[in-house]
C-alpha atoms as a printed R data frame, in Angstrom:
    type eleno elety resid chain resno       x       y       z
1   ATOM     1    CA   MET     A     1  39.900 -33.686  11.737
2   ATOM     2    CA   SER     A     2  37.994 -34.801  14.835
3   ATOM     3    CA   SER     A     3  34.481 -36.265  14.723
4   ATOM     4    CA   GLU     A     4  33.207 -33.357  16.800
5   ATOM     5    CA   THR     A     5  34.347 -30.973  14.105
6   ATOM     6    CA   LYS     A     6  32.625 -33.010  11.424
7   ATOM     7    CA   ALA     A     7  29.392 -33.092  13.384
8   ATOM     8    CA   SER     A     8  29.263 -29.333  13.925
9   ATOM     9    CA   PRO     A     9  26.239 -27.787  12.168
10  ATOM    10    CA   SER     A    10  26.586 -25.363   9.304
11  ATOM    11    CA   PHE     A    11  24.031 -22.977   7.863
12  ATOM    12    CA   SER     A    12  23.795 -21.827   4.301
13  ATOM    13    CA   VAL     A    13  22.845 -18.355   3.182
14  ATOM    14    CA   ALA     A    14  19.649 -19.749   1.658
15  ATOM    15    CA   ASN     A    15  18.500 -21.089   5.023
16  ATOM    16    CA   PRO     A    16  19.915 -18.816   7.731
17  ATOM    17    CA   PRO     A    17  19.148 -19.542  11.383
18  ATOM    18    CA   LEU     A    18  16.211 -17.713  12.943
19  ATOM    19    CA   SER     A    19  18.443 -15.677  15.255
20  ATOM    20    CA   SER     A    20  20.492 -14.489  12.277
21  ATOM    21    CA   SER     A    21  17.329 -13.466  10.397
22  ATOM    22    CA   MET     A    22  16.068 -11.517  13.406
23  ATOM    23    CA   THR     A    23  19.434  -9.790  13.733
24  ATOM    24    CA   ARG     A    24  19.335  -8.703  10.094
25  ATOM    25    CA   TYR     A    25  15.767  -7.502  10.534
26  ATOM    26    CA   ARG     A    26  16.750  -5.460  13.602
27  ATOM    27    CA   VAL     A    27  19.686  -3.941  11.738
28  ATOM    28    CA   MET     A    28  17.409  -3.043   8.827
29  ATOM    29    CA   VAL     A    29  14.921  -1.363  11.177
30  ATOM    30    CA   GLU     A    30  17.754   0.637  12.762
31  ATOM    31    CA   LYS     A    31  18.873   1.673   9.275
32  ATOM    32    CA   GLU     A    32  15.370   2.919   8.428
33  ATOM    33    CA   LEU     A    33  15.097   4.844  11.688
34  ATOM    34    CA   LEU     A    34  18.491   6.420  11.054
35  ATOM    35    CA   GLU     A    35  17.302   7.560   7.634
36  ATOM    36    CA   LEU     A    36  14.191   9.077   9.232
37  ATOM    37    CA   VAL     A    37  16.456  10.995  11.607
38  ATOM    38    CA   ARG     A    38  18.802  12.172   8.861
39  ATOM    39    CA   SER     A    39  15.895  13.349   6.687
40  ATOM    40    CA   PHE     A    40  14.344  15.110   9.721
41  ATOM    41    CA   LYS     A    41  11.089  13.178   9.177
42  ATOM    42    CA   LEU     A    42  11.293  11.957  12.753
43  ATOM    43    CA   LEU     A    43  11.124  15.622  13.770
44  ATOM    44    CA   TRP     A    44   8.785  17.449  11.432
45  ATOM    45    CA   VAL     A    45   6.078  14.767  11.027
46  ATOM    46    CA   PRO     A    46   5.316  14.671  14.799
47  ATOM    47    CA   LEU     A    47   5.452  18.481  14.831
48  ATOM    48    CA   VAL     A    48   2.804  18.597  12.094
49  ATOM    49    CA   PHE     A    49   0.535  16.293  14.097
50  ATOM    50    CA   ILE     A    50   1.125  18.318  17.272
51  ATOM    51    CA   LEU     A    51   0.242  21.513  15.402
52  ATOM    52    CA   LEU     A    52  -2.927  19.935  14.001
53  ATOM    53    CA   GLY     A    53  -3.850  18.660  17.443
54  ATOM    54    CA   ILE     A    54  -3.361  22.021  19.155
55  ATOM    55    CA   MET     A    55  -5.114  24.029  16.446
56  ATOM    56    CA   GLN     A    56  -8.493  22.355  16.951
57  ATOM    57    CA   PRO     A    57  -9.173  23.239  20.615
58  ATOM    58    CA   VAL     A    58  -7.479  26.631  20.320
59  ATOM    59    CA   SER     A    59  -9.422  27.672  17.201
60  ATOM    60    CA   THR     A    60 -12.673  26.361  18.685
61  ATOM    61    CA   TYR     A    61 -12.213  28.308  21.917
62  ATOM    62    CA   TYR     A    62 -11.130  31.561  20.291
63  ATOM    63    CA   MET     A    63 -13.447  31.431  17.275
64  ATOM    64    CA   PRO     A    64 -15.743  34.244  18.550
65  ATOM    65    CA   VAL     A    65 -12.705  36.492  19.063
66  ATOM    66    CA   ILE     A    66 -11.357  35.606  15.621
67  ATOM    67    CA   LEU     A    67 -14.683  36.447  13.969
68  ATOM    68    CA   GLU     A    68 -15.010  39.653  15.970
69  ATOM    69    CA   HIS     A    69 -11.633  40.928  14.761
70  ATOM    70    CA   ALA     A    70 -12.059  39.660  11.233
71  ATOM    71    CA   GLY     A    71 -13.782  42.901  10.179
72  ATOM    72    CA   SER     A    72 -16.633  43.400   7.699
73  ATOM    73    CA   LEU     A    73 -19.194  42.893  10.481
74  ATOM    74    CA   PRO     A    74 -21.843  45.538  11.230
75  ATOM    75    CA   ASP     A    75 -21.453  47.579  14.411
76  ATOM    76    CA   GLY     A    76 -23.224  46.112  17.379
77  ATOM    77    CA   THR     A    77 -23.029  42.544  16.095
78  ATOM    78    CA   VAL     A    78 -23.010  40.084  18.958
79  ATOM    79    CA   ILE     A    79 -21.244  36.805  18.290
80  ATOM    80    CA   ASP     A    80 -22.426  34.019  20.538
81  ATOM    81    CA   ILE     A    81 -21.079  30.626  19.535
82  ATOM    82    CA   PRO     A    82 -21.621  27.967  22.178
83  ATOM    83    CA   LEU     A    83 -18.599  25.851  22.931
84  ATOM    84    CA   PRO     A    84 -18.920  22.199  21.917
85  ATOM    85    CA   GLN     A    85 -18.351  19.398  24.371
86  ATOM    86    CA   ALA     A    86 -14.727  18.581  25.059
87  ATOM    87    CA   ALA     A    87 -15.107  15.078  23.616
88  ATOM    88    CA   GLU     A    88 -16.532  16.550  20.400
89  ATOM    89    CA   VAL     A    89 -13.423  18.710  20.032
90  ATOM    90    CA   LEU     A    90 -11.243  15.600  20.218
91  ATOM    91    CA   ALA     A    91 -13.453  13.902  17.637
92  ATOM    92    CA   GLN     A    92 -12.915  16.907  15.358
93  ATOM    93    CA   THR     A    93  -9.177  16.559  15.953
94  ATOM    94    CA   LEU     A    94  -9.364  12.999  14.624
95  ATOM    95    CA   GLN     A    95 -11.058  14.366  11.512
96  ATOM    96    CA   GLN     A    96  -8.099  16.709  11.031
97  ATOM    97    CA   PHE     A    97  -5.769  13.728  11.290
98  ATOM    98    CA   GLY     A    98  -7.949  11.932   8.753
99  ATOM    99    CA   THR     A    99  -7.289  14.591   6.116
100 ATOM   100    CA   LEU     A   100  -4.016  16.451   6.559
101 ATOM   101    CA   GLY     A   101  -2.469  13.829   8.830
102 ATOM   102    CA   ILE     A   102  -3.018  10.967   6.406
103 ATOM   103    CA   LEU     A   103  -1.792  13.129   3.545
104 ATOM   104    CA   VAL     A   104   1.478  13.788   5.392
105 ATOM   105    CA   LEU     A   105   2.019  10.114   6.218
106 ATOM   106    CA   VAL     A   106   1.299   9.010   2.655
107 ATOM   107    CA   LEU     A   107   3.731  11.578   1.261
108 ATOM   108    CA   VAL     A   108   6.399  10.346   3.676
109 ATOM   109    CA   CYS     A   109   5.829   6.652   2.863
110 ATOM   110    CA   MET     A   110   5.150   6.846  -0.871
111 ATOM   111    CA   GLY     A   111   8.783   6.486  -1.958
112 ATOM   112    CA   SER     A   112   9.908   4.076   0.748
113 ATOM   113    CA   VAL     A   113  10.281   1.163  -1.689
114 ATOM   114    CA   SER     A   114   9.794   2.630  -5.163
115 ATOM   115    CA   GLY     A   115  12.366   5.364  -4.542
116 ATOM   116    CA   GLU     A   116  15.060   2.843  -3.641
117 ATOM   117    CA   ARG     A   117  14.087   0.622  -6.558
118 ATOM   118    CA   ASN     A   118  14.499   3.521  -8.974
119 ATOM   119    CA   SER     A   119  17.853   4.510  -7.487
120 ATOM   120    CA   GLY     A   120  19.136   0.940  -7.423
121 ATOM   121    CA   ALA     A   121  19.598   0.890  -3.645
122 ATOM   122    CA   ALA     A   122  17.043  -1.898  -3.250
123 ATOM   123    CA   SER     A   123  18.980  -4.174  -5.623
124 ATOM   124    CA   LEU     A   124  22.211  -3.568  -3.707
125 ATOM   125    CA   ILE     A   125  20.530  -4.542  -0.442
126 ATOM   126    CA   LEU     A   126  18.683  -7.592  -1.774
127 ATOM   127    CA   VAL     A   127  21.825  -9.188  -3.241
128 ATOM   128    CA   LYS     A   128  22.990  -9.529   0.353
129 ATOM   129    CA   PRO     A   129  21.462 -12.180   2.648
130 ATOM   130    CA   VAL     A   130  18.408  -9.989   3.261
131 ATOM   131    CA   SER     A   131  15.032 -11.398   2.259
132 ATOM   132    CA   PRO     A   132  12.407  -9.212   0.557
133 ATOM   133    CA   LEU     A   133  10.125  -9.802   3.559
134 ATOM   134    CA   SER     A   134  12.759  -8.446   5.958
135 ATOM   135    CA   TYR     A   135  13.386  -5.511   3.635
136 ATOM   136    CA   VAL     A   136   9.692  -4.589   3.382
137 ATOM   137    CA   GLY     A   137   9.018  -5.450   7.022
138 ATOM   138    CA   SER     A   138  11.748  -3.135   8.266
139 ATOM   139    CA   LYS     A   139  10.318  -0.213   6.314
140 ATOM   140    CA   TRP     A   140   6.817  -1.074   7.529
141 ATOM   141    CA   THR     A   141   8.001  -1.198  11.147
142 ATOM   142    CA   ALA     A   142   9.870   2.107  10.955
143 ATOM   143    CA   MET     A   143   6.950   3.878   9.302
144 ATOM   144    CA   LEU     A   144   4.543   2.509  11.910
145 ATOM   145    CA   MET     A   145   6.774   3.792  14.699
146 ATOM   146    CA   LEU     A   146   6.702   7.209  13.037
147 ATOM   147    CA   ALA     A   147   2.919   7.105  12.479
148 ATOM   148    CA   TRP     A   148   2.028   5.934  15.991
149 ATOM   149    CA   GLY     A   149   4.466   8.322  17.651
150 ATOM   150    CA   SER     A   150   3.151  11.276  15.650
151 ATOM   151    CA   LEU     A   151  -0.474  10.350  16.302
152 ATOM   152    CA   ALA     A   152   0.111   9.953  20.036
153 ATOM   153    CA   ALA     A   153   1.978  13.255  20.271
154 ATOM   154    CA   GLY     A   154  -0.662  15.185  18.333
155 ATOM   155    CA   TYR     A   155  -3.688  13.606  20.007
156 ATOM   156    CA   LEU     A   156  -2.337  13.958  23.541
157 ATOM   157    CA   ALA     A   157  -1.451  17.597  22.818
158 ATOM   158    CA   SER     A   158  -5.030  18.155  21.678
159 ATOM   159    CA   TRP     A   159  -6.330  16.439  24.824
160 ATOM   160    CA   TYR     A   160  -4.133  18.653  27.020
161 ATOM   161    CA   TYR     A   161  -5.251  21.926  25.433
162 ATOM   162    CA   THR     A   162  -8.857  20.776  25.326
163 ATOM   163    CA   GLY     A   163  -8.690  20.206  29.077
164 ATOM   164    CA   LEU     A   164  -7.184  23.664  29.624
165 ATOM   165    CA   LEU     A   165  -9.626  25.607  27.443
166 ATOM   166    CA   ILE     A   166 -12.873  23.647  27.236
167 ATOM   167    CA   GLY     A   167 -13.177  20.703  29.593
168 ATOM   168    CA   ALA     A   168 -11.736  17.419  30.735
169 ATOM   169    CA   VAL     A   169 -12.101  14.117  28.893
170 ATOM   170    CA   PRO     A   170 -11.382  10.826  30.683
171 ATOM   171    CA   LEU     A   171  -7.966   9.466  29.786
172 ATOM   172    CA   SER     A   172  -9.440   5.991  29.240
173 ATOM   173    CA   LYS     A   173 -11.607   7.314  26.395
174 ATOM   174    CA   VAL     A   174  -8.649   9.152  24.892
175 ATOM   175    CA   ILE     A   175  -6.442   6.056  24.947
176 ATOM   176    CA   GLY     A   176  -9.232   3.873  23.533
177 ATOM   177    CA   SER     A   177  -9.928   6.196  20.609
178 ATOM   178    CA   LEU     A   178  -6.173   6.624  20.058
179 ATOM   179    CA   LEU     A   179  -5.673   2.872  19.701
180 ATOM   180    CA   ILE     A   180  -8.605   2.531  17.319
181 ATOM   181    CA   TYR     A   181  -7.503   5.395  15.116
182 ATOM   182    CA   GLY     A   182  -3.936   4.106  15.187
183 ATOM   183    CA   LEU     A   183  -5.153   0.881  13.581
184 ATOM   184    CA   TRP     A   184  -6.636   2.906  10.720
185 ATOM   185    CA   LEU     A   185  -3.330   4.738  10.203
186 ATOM   186    CA   THR     A   186  -1.517   1.402  10.345
187 ATOM   187    CA   PHE     A   187  -3.715   0.099   7.549
188 ATOM   188    CA   VAL     A   188  -3.084   3.232   5.460
189 ATOM   189    CA   VAL     A   189   0.691   2.915   5.930
190 ATOM   190    CA   SER     A   190   0.538  -0.783   4.960
191 ATOM   191    CA   ILE     A   191  -1.377   0.005   1.760
192 ATOM   192    CA   THR     A   192   1.059   2.799   0.924
193 ATOM   193    CA   ILE     A   193   4.020   0.427   1.194
194 ATOM   194    CA   LEU     A   194   2.169  -2.118  -0.943
195 ATOM   195    CA   PHE     A   195   1.565   0.390  -3.729
196 ATOM   196    CA   SER     A   196   5.133   1.653  -3.369
197 ATOM   197    CA   SER     A   197   6.308  -1.909  -4.053
198 ATOM   198    CA   LEU     A   198   3.925  -2.454  -6.967
199 ATOM   199    CA   LEU     A   199   4.412   0.893  -8.721
200 ATOM   200    CA   ARG     A   200   7.604   2.566  -9.884
201 ATOM   201    CA   SER     A   201   6.245   6.074  -9.385
202 ATOM   202    CA   PRO     A   202   6.007   7.369  -5.785
203 ATOM   203    CA   ALA     A   203   3.339   9.845  -6.918
204 ATOM   204    CA   ALA     A   204   1.236   6.994  -8.332
205 ATOM   205    CA   ALA     A   205   1.625   5.088  -5.052
206 ATOM   206    CA   ALA     A   206   0.476   8.129  -3.056
207 ATOM   207    CA   PHE     A   207  -2.465   8.773  -5.381
208 ATOM   208    CA   SER     A   208  -3.599   5.135  -5.245
209 ATOM   209    CA   THR     A   209  -3.425   5.085  -1.447
210 ATOM   210    CA   LEU     A   210  -5.302   8.360  -1.007
211 ATOM   211    CA   VAL     A   211  -8.031   7.315  -3.430
212 ATOM   212    CA   GLY     A   212  -8.344   3.924  -1.751
213 ATOM   213    CA   SER     A   213  -8.589   5.390   1.755
214 ATOM   214    CA   VAL     A   214 -11.163   7.975   0.661
215 ATOM   215    CA   VAL     A   215 -13.252   5.305  -1.075
216 ATOM   216    CA   LEU     A   216 -13.187   3.057   2.006
217 ATOM   217    CA   SER     A   217 -14.205   5.930   4.286
218 ATOM   218    CA   LEU     A   218 -17.008   7.003   1.943
219 ATOM   219    CA   LEU     A   219 -18.336   3.461   1.635
220 ATOM   220    CA   ALA     A   220 -18.354   3.061   5.408
221 ATOM   221    CA   GLY     A   221 -20.201   6.370   5.809
222 ATOM   222    CA   LEU     A   222 -22.717   5.895   2.979
223 ATOM   223    CA   PHE     A   223 -23.497   2.234   3.644
224 ATOM   224    CA   PRO     A   224 -22.946   1.712   7.389
225 ATOM   225    CA   LYS     A   225 -25.163  -1.373   7.584
226 ATOM   226    CA   ALA     A   226 -23.703  -3.185   4.595
227 ATOM   227    CA   LEU     A   227 -20.085  -1.944   4.665
228 ATOM   228    CA   GLY     A   228 -19.652  -0.715   8.237
229 ATOM   229    CA   TRP     A   229 -17.063  -3.430   8.797
230 ATOM   230    CA   ASN     A   230 -14.461  -2.199   6.296
231 ATOM   231    CA   PRO     A   231 -11.261  -0.528   7.592
232 ATOM   232    CA   GLY     A   232 -12.526   2.929   6.618
233 ATOM   233    CA   ALA     A   233 -15.093   2.687   9.424
234 ATOM   234    CA   LEU     A   234 -12.385   2.718  12.110
235 ATOM   235    CA   SER     A   235 -12.096   6.509  12.044
236 ATOM   236    CA   GLY     A   236 -15.807   6.736  12.834
237 ATOM   237    CA   PHE     A   237 -15.496   4.138  15.572
238 ATOM   238    CA   ALA     A   238 -12.619   6.141  17.091
239 ATOM   239    CA   SER     A   239 -14.810   9.259  17.224
240 ATOM   240    CA   GLN     A   240 -17.632   7.254  18.801
241 ATOM   241    CA   ALA     A   241 -15.244   5.838  21.400
242 ATOM   242    CA   VAL     A   242 -14.206   9.295  22.634
243 ATOM   243    CA   VAL     A   243 -17.654  10.936  22.458
244 ATOM   244    CA   SER     A   244 -19.880   8.181  23.849
245 ATOM   245    CA   GLU     A   245 -19.770   4.448  23.161
246 ATOM   246    CA   ILE     A   246 -19.253   2.324  20.058
247 ATOM   247    CA   SER     A   247 -22.681   1.724  18.582
248 ATOM   248    CA   ASP     A   248 -22.134  -1.619  16.836
249 ATOM   249    CA   SER     A   249 -19.592  -3.815  18.578
250 ATOM   250    CA   GLY     A   250 -20.086  -6.612  16.037
251 ATOM   251    CA   LYS     A   251 -19.076  -4.518  13.039
252 ATOM   252    CA   PHE     A   252 -16.305  -2.949  15.105
253 ATOM   253    CA   GLY     A   253 -14.782  -6.330  15.901
254 ATOM   254    CA   LEU     A   254 -15.100  -7.422  12.278
255 ATOM   255    CA   ALA     A   255 -13.429  -4.199  11.104
256 ATOM   256    CA   ILE     A   256 -10.457  -4.864  13.392
257 ATOM   257    CA   LEU     A   257 -10.172  -8.421  12.061
258 ATOM   258    CA   VAL     A   258 -10.278  -7.183   8.469
259 ATOM   259    CA   VAL     A   259  -7.611  -4.584   9.248
260 ATOM   260    CA   PHE     A   260  -5.200  -7.168  10.672
261 ATOM   261    CA   ILE     A   261  -5.788  -9.491   7.720
262 ATOM   262    CA   GLY     A   262  -5.349  -6.572   5.319
263 ATOM   263    CA   MET     A   263  -2.118  -5.420   6.961
264 ATOM   264    CA   ALA     A   264  -0.569  -8.886   6.857
265 ATOM   265    CA   SER     A   265  -1.704  -9.410   3.265
266 ATOM   266    CA   ALA     A   266  -0.328  -6.027   2.198
267 ATOM   267    CA   VAL     A   267   3.124  -6.699   3.685
268 ATOM   268    CA   LEU     A   268   3.302 -10.207   2.213
269 ATOM   269    CA   ALA     A   269   2.094  -8.986  -1.182
270 ATOM   270    CA   ALA     A   270   4.645  -6.162  -1.131
271 ATOM   271    CA   ALA     A   271   7.437  -8.637  -0.358
272 ATOM   272    CA   GLY     A   272   6.222 -10.926  -3.156
273 ATOM   273    CA   ALA     A   273   6.106  -8.067  -5.652
274 ATOM   274    CA   LEU     A   274   9.611  -7.011  -4.671
275 ATOM   275    CA   ARG     A   275  10.871 -10.584  -5.018
276 ATOM   276    CA   ARG     A   276   9.420 -10.875  -8.525
277 ATOM   277    CA   SER     A   277  10.766  -7.509  -9.629
278 ATOM   278    CA   SER     A   278  14.222  -8.365  -8.253
279 ATOM   279    CA   ALA     A   279  14.219 -11.639 -10.190
280 ATOM   280    CA   VAL     A   280  13.336  -9.811 -13.412
281 ATOM   281    CA   GLU     A   281  15.949  -7.113 -12.848
């Protein structure tokens, strides 16, 4: 055997090269996206957001007509409801995303890890040279692509119909508020995946995420001076960004920092929980 052959490097499964790890991660992300396509989640979740986005400007514009034809009103009743500002309609659209939109995303993500753990699919994948961090990270990436794509589709649809029916809103304000609200959805998805890794029950993971997001939003609304920096305040900052200007840039910057730290911590904690559970199983 030549000396060149002896000197050639070799890599063990325990310490794979970085390029090999990235390749596995890319393959895992493609697998998750394929599952989203096969389950039609990549179709119906954006459609739900588009429907929510269109409903707000349309219902606002036609509300007098809807009330007029609803019946049970005395003859001669004049319904005069002034139209809100176009930016206020978009802010109301974000509120719709904050209720029904978050509920849809949580229901989609709640079984991403726990469902495969219960079925045994996670164990079959983790016995291969796939690290728990790559496994969790691929699910996190695929769900974020779904969340951001759905949010963009729904919000831009709302902006389009708001411009047709009520008035124009500068695209710069729309994009700014979209990015801010997308960070809030990213945090919610990260927490959902964390609870899905910690808990065996997908329903328990969904319940824990919904309760946590509601508590954060309530704390940010009830105590804006003391807790206006927590991730739940981002939905309010997104509404401010589209209507006027962000009132407190200091708390806004701190909220973004906390969100990024929280997202990274959630993914790492989810990978650690999955590693421990795999070792026990």
